[in-house]
PDB file of C-alpha atoms and ligand atoms in Angstrom:
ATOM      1  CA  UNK A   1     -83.412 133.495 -83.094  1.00  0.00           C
ATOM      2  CA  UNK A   2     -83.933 137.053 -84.795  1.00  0.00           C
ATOM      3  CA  UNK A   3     -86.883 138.789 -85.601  1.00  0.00           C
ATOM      4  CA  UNK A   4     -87.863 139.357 -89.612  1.00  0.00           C
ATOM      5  CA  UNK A   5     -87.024 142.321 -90.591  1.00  0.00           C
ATOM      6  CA  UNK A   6     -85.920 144.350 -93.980  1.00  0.00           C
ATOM      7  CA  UNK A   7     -82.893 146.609 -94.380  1.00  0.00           C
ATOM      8  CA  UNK A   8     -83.346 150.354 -96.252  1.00  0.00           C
ATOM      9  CA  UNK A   9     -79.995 151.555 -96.947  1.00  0.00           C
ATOM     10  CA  UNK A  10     -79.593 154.627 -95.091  1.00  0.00           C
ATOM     11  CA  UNK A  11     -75.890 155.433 -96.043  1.00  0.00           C
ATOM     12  CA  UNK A  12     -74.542 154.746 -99.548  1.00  0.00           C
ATOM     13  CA  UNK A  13     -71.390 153.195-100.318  1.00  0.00           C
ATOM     14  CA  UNK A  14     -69.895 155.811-102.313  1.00  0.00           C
ATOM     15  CA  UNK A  15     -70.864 158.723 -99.536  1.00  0.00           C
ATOM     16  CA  UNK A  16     -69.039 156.892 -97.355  1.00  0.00           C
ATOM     17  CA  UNK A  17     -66.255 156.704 -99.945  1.00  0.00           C
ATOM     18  CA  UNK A  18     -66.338 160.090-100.375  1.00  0.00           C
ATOM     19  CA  UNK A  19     -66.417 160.896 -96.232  1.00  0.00           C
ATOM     20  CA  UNK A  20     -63.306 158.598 -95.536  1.00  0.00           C
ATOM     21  CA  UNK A  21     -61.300 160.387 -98.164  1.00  0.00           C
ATOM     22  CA  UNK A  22     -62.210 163.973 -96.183  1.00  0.00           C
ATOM     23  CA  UNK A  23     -61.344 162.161 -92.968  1.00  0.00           C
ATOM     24  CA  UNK A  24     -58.336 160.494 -94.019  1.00  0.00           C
ATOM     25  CA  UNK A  25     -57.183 164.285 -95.262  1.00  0.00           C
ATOM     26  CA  UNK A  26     -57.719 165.647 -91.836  1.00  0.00           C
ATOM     27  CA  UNK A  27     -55.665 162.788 -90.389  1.00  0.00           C
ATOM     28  CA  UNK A  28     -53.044 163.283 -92.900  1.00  0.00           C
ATOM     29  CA  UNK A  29     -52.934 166.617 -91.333  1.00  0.00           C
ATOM     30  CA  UNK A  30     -52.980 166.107 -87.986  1.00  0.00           C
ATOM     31  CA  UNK A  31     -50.577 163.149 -88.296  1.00  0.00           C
ATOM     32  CA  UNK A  32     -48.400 163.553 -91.834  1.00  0.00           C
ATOM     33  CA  UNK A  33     -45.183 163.900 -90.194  1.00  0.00           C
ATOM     34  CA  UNK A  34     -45.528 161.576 -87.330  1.00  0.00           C
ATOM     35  CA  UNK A  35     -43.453 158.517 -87.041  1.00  0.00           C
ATOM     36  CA  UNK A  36     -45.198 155.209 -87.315  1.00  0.00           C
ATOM     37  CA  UNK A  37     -48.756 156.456 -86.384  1.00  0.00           C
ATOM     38  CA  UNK A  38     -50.432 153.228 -85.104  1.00  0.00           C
ATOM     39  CA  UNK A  39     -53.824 152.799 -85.876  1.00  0.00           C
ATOM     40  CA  UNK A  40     -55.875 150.532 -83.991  1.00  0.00           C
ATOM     41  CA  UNK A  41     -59.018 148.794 -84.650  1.00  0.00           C
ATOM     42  CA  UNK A  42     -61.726 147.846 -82.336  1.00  0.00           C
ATOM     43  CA  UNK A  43     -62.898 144.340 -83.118  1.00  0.00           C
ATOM     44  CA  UNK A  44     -65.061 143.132 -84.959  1.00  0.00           C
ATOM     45  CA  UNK A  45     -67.225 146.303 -85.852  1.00  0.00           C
ATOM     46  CA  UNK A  46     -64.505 148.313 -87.735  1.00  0.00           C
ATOM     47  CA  UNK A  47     -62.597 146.357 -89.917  1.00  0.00           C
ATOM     48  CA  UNK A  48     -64.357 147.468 -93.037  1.00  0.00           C
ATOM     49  CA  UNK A  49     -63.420 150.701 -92.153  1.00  0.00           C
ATOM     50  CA  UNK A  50     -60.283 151.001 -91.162  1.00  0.00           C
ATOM     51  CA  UNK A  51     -59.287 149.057 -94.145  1.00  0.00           C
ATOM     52  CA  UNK A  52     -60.436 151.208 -96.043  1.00  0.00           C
ATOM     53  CA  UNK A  53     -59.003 154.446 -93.818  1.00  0.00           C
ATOM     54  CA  UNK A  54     -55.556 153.186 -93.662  1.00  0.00           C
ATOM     55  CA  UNK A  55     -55.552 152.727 -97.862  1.00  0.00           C
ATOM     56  CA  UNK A  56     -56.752 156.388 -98.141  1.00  0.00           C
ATOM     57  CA  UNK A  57     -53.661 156.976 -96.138  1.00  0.00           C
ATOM     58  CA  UNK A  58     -50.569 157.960 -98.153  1.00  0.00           C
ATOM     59  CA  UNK A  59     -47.763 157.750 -95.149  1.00  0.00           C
ATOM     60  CA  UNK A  60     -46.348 154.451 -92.992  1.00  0.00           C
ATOM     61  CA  UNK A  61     -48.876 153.027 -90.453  1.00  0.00           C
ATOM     62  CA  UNK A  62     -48.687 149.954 -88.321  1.00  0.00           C
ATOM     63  CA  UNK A  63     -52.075 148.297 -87.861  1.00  0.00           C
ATOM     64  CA  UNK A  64     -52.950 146.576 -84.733  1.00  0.00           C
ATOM     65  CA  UNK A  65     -56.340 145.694 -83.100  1.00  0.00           C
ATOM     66  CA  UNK A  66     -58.031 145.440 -79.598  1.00  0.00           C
ATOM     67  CA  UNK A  67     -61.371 143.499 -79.208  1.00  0.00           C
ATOM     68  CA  UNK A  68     -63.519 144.868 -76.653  1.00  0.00           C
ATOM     69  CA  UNK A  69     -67.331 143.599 -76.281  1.00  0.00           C
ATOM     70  CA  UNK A  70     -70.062 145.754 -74.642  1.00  0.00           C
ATOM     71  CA  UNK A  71     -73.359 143.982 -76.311  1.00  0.00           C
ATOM     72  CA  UNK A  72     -73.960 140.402 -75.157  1.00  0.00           C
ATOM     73  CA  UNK A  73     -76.055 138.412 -77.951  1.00  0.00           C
ATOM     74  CA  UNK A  74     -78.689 141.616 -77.942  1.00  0.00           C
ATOM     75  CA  UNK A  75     -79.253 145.105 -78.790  1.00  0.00           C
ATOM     76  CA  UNK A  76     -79.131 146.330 -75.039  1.00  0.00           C
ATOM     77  CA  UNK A  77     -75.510 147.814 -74.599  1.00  0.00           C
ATOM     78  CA  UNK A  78     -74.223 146.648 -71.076  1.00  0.00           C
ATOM     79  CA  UNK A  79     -72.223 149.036 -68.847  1.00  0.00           C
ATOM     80  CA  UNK A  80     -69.474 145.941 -68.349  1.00  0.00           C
ATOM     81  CA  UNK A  81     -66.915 146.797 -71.459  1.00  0.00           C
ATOM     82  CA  UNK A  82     -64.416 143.471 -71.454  1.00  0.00           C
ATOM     83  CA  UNK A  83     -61.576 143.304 -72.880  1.00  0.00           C
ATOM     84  CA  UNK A  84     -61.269 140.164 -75.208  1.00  0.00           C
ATOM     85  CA  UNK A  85     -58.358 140.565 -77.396  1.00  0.00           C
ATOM     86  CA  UNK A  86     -55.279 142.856 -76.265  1.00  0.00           C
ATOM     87  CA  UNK A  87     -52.913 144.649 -78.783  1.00  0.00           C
ATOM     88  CA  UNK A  88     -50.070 143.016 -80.294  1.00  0.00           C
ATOM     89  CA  UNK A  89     -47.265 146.045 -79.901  1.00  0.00           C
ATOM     90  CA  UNK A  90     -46.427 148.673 -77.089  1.00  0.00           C
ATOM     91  CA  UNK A  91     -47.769 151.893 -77.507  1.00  0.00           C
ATOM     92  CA  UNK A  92     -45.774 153.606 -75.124  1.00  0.00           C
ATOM     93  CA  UNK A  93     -44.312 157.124 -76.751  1.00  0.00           C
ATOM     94  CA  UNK A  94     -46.323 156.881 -79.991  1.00  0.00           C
ATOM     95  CA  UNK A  95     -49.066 158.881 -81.812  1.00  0.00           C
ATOM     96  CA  UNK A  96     -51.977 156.476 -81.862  1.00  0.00           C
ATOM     97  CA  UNK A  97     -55.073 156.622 -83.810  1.00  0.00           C
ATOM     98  CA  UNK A  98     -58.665 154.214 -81.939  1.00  0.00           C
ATOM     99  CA  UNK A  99     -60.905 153.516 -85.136  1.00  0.00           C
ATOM    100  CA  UNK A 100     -64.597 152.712 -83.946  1.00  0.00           C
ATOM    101  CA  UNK A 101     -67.457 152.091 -86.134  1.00  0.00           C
ATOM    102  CA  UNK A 102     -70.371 153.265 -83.845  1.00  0.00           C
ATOM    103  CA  UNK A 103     -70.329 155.328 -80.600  1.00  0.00           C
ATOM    104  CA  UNK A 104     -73.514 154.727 -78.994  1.00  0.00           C
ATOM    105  CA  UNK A 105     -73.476 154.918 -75.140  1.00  0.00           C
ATOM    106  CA  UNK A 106     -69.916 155.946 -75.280  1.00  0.00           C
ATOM    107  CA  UNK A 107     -69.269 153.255 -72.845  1.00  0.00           C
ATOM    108  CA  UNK A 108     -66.919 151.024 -75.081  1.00  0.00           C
ATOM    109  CA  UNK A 109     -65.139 153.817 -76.586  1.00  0.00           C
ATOM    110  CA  UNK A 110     -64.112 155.375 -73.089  1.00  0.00           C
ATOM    111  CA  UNK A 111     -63.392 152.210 -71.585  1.00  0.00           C
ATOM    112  CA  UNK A 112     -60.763 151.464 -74.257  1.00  0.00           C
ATOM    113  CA  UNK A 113     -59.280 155.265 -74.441  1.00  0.00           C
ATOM    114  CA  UNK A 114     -58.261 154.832 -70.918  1.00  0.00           C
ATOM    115  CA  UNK A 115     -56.905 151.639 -70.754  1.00  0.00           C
ATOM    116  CA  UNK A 116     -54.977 152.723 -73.881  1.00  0.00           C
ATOM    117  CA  UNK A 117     -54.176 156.430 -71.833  1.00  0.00           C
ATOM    118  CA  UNK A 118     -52.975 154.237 -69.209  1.00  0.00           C
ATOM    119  CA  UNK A 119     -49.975 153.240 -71.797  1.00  0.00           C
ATOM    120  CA  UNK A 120     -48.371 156.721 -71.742  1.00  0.00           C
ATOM    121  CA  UNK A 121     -49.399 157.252 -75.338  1.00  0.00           C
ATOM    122  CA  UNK A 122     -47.627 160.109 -77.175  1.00  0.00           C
ATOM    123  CA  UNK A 123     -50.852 161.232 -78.509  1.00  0.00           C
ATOM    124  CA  UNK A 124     -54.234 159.224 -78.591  1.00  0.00           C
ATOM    125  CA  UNK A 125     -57.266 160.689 -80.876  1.00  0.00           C
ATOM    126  CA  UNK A 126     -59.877 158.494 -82.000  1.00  0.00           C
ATOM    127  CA  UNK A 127     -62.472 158.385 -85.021  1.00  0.00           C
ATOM    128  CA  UNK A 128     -65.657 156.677 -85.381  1.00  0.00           C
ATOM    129  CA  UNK A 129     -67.319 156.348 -88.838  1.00  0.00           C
ATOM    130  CA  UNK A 130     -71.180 156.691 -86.995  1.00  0.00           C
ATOM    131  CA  UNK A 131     -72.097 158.803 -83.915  1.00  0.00           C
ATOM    132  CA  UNK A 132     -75.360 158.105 -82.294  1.00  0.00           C
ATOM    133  CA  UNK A 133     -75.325 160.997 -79.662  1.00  0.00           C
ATOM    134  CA  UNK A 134     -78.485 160.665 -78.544  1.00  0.00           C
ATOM    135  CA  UNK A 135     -77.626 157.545 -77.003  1.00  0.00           C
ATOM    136  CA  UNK A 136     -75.011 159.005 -75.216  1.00  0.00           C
ATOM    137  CA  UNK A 137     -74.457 158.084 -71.547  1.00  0.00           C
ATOM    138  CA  UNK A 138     -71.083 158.638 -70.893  1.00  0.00           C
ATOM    139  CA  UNK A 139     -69.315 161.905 -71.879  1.00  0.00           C
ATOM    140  CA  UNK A 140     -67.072 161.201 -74.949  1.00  0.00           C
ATOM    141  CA  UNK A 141     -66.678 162.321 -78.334  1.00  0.00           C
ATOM    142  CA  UNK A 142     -64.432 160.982 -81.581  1.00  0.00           C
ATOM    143  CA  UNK A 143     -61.961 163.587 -82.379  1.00  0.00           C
ATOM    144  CA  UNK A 144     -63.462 162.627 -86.197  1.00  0.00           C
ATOM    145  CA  UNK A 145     -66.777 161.372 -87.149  1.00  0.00           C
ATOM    146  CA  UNK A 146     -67.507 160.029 -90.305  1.00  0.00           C
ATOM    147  CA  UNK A 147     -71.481 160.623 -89.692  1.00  0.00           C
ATOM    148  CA  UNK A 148     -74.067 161.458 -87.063  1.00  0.00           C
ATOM    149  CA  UNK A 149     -77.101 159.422 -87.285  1.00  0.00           C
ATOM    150  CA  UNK A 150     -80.435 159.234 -85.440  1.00  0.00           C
ATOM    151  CA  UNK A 151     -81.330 156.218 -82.701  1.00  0.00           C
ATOM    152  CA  UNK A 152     -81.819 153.623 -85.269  1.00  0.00           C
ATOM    153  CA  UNK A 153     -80.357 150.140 -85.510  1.00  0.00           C
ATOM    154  CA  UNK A 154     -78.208 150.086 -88.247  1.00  0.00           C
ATOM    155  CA  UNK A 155     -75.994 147.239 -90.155  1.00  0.00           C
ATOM    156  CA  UNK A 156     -73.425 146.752 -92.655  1.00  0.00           C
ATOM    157  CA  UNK A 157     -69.892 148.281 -93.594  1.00  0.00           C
ATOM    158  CA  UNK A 158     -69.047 145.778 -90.168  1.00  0.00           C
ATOM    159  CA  UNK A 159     -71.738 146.454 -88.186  1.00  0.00           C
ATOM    160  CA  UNK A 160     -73.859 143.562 -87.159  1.00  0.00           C
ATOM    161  CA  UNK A 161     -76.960 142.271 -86.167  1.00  0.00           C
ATOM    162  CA  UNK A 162     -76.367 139.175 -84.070  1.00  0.00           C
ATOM    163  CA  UNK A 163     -73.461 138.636 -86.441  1.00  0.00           C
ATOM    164  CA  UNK A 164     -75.141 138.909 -89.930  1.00  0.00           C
ATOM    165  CA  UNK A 165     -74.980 141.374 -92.341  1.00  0.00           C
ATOM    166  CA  UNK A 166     -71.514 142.825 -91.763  1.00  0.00           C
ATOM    167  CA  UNK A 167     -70.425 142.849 -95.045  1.00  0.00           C
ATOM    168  CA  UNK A 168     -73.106 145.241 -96.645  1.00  0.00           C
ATOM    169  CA  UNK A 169     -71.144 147.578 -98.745  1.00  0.00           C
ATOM    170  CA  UNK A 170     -73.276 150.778 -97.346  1.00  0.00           C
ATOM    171  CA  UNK A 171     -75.098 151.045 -94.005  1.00  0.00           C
ATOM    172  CA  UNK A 172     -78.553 150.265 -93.633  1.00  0.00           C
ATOM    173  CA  UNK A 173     -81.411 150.821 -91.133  1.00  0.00           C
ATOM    174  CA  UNK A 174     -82.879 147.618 -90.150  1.00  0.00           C
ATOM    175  CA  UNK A 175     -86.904 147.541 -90.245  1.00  0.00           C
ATOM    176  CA  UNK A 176     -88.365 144.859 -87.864  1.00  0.00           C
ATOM    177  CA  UNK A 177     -91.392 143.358 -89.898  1.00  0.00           C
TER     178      UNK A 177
HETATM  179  C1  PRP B 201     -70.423 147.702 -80.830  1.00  0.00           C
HETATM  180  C2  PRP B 201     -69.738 148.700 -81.732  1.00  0.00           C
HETATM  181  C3  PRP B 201     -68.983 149.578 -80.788  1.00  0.00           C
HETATM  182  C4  PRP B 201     -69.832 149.545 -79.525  1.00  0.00           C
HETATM  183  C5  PRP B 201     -70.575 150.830 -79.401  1.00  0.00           C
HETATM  184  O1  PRP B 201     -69.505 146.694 -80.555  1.00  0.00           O
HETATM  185  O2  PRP B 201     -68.882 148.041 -82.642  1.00  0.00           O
HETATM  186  O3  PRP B 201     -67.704 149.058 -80.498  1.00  0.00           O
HETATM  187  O4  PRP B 201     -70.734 148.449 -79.658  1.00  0.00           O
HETATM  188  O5  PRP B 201     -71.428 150.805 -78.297  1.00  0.00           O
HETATM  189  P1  PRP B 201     -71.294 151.710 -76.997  1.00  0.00           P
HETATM  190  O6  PRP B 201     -70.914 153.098 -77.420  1.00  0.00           O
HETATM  191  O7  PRP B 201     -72.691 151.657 -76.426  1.00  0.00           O
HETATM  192  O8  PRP B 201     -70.290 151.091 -76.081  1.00  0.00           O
HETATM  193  P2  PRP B 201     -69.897 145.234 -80.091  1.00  0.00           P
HETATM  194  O9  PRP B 201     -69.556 145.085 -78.645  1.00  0.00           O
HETATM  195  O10 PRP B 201     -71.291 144.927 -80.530  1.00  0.00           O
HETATM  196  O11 PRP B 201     -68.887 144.294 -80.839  1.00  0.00           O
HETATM  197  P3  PRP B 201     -68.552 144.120 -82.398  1.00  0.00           P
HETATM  198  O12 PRP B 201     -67.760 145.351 -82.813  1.00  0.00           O
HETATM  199  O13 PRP B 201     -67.749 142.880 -82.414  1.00  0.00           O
HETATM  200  O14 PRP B 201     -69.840 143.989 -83.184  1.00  0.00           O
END
């Protein structure tokens, strides 16, 4: 059972319209000419946005997606990152682009970079649309962020809270009442 609680939307849905169309510029830059970039998704958080990345994008991309799970059925991130869906395709040789919605602890997003390292990658950046670095435990960093927030629990645009309210259109700062 959750607790009551309100959501104040903290990001709106065109500034985060407007952010993924700088982003997707500087990954049409760093990636333009590459050869199939494959961009993949990190279940279930980010498939708001990297739906709407990948239309921003104005060049061939395969999509795949990887499910890993670091929060149980609570708030409290656990240090055990599993692994619950693998990708579909190799991505041995190729220029591959991780989309996260939130780095918090950094635990999930380092986890998955080197498993994914371990596949001889061409290239391998990530992006995340939120960055919590105060939160930070383990020593990573997006190559892009969309935004850096403050240490609040947040929703919508994917994000969840115990699997409601992921499809807010903006993000929102939940208020327990
Ligand atoms: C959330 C979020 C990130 C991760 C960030 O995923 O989507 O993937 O936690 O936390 P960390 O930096 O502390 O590891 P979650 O496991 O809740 O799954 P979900 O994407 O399916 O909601």
């Amino acid at each position: 059972m959750s607790r009551d609680y309100v959501i104040d939307q903290m990001i709106s849905a065109k500034t985060i319209d407007a952010r993924i169309e700088e982003l997707a510029q500087d990954i049409r830059s760093a990636f333009g000419g590459t050869e199939k970039l494959v961009v993949v998704g990190l279940l279930r958080g980010s498939f708001v946005f990297i739906a709407d990345l990948v239309r921003e994008l104005d060049f061939d991309v395969e999509v795949d997606f990887l499910e890993a799970s670091s929060y149980g059925g609570s708030t409290e991130s656990s240090r055990e990152v599993r692994i619950l869906k693998d990708l579909r395709g190799e991505i041995g040789g190729r220029d591959v682009l991780v989309v996260e919605d939130i780095v918090d602890t950094g635990f999930t997003l380092s986890h998955v970079v080197r498993l994914l390292r371990s596949r001889n990658p061409r290239r391998l950046e990530t992006i995340a649309l939120l960055d919590k670095p105060s939160r930070r435990e383990v020593d990573i960093k997006a190559t892009w962020t969309g935004f850096e927030i403050p240490d609040e629990f947040v929703v919508g645009y994917g994000i969840d809270y115990a699997q409601h309210n992921r499809n807010l259109p903006f993000i929102g700062k939940v208020r327990f009442s």
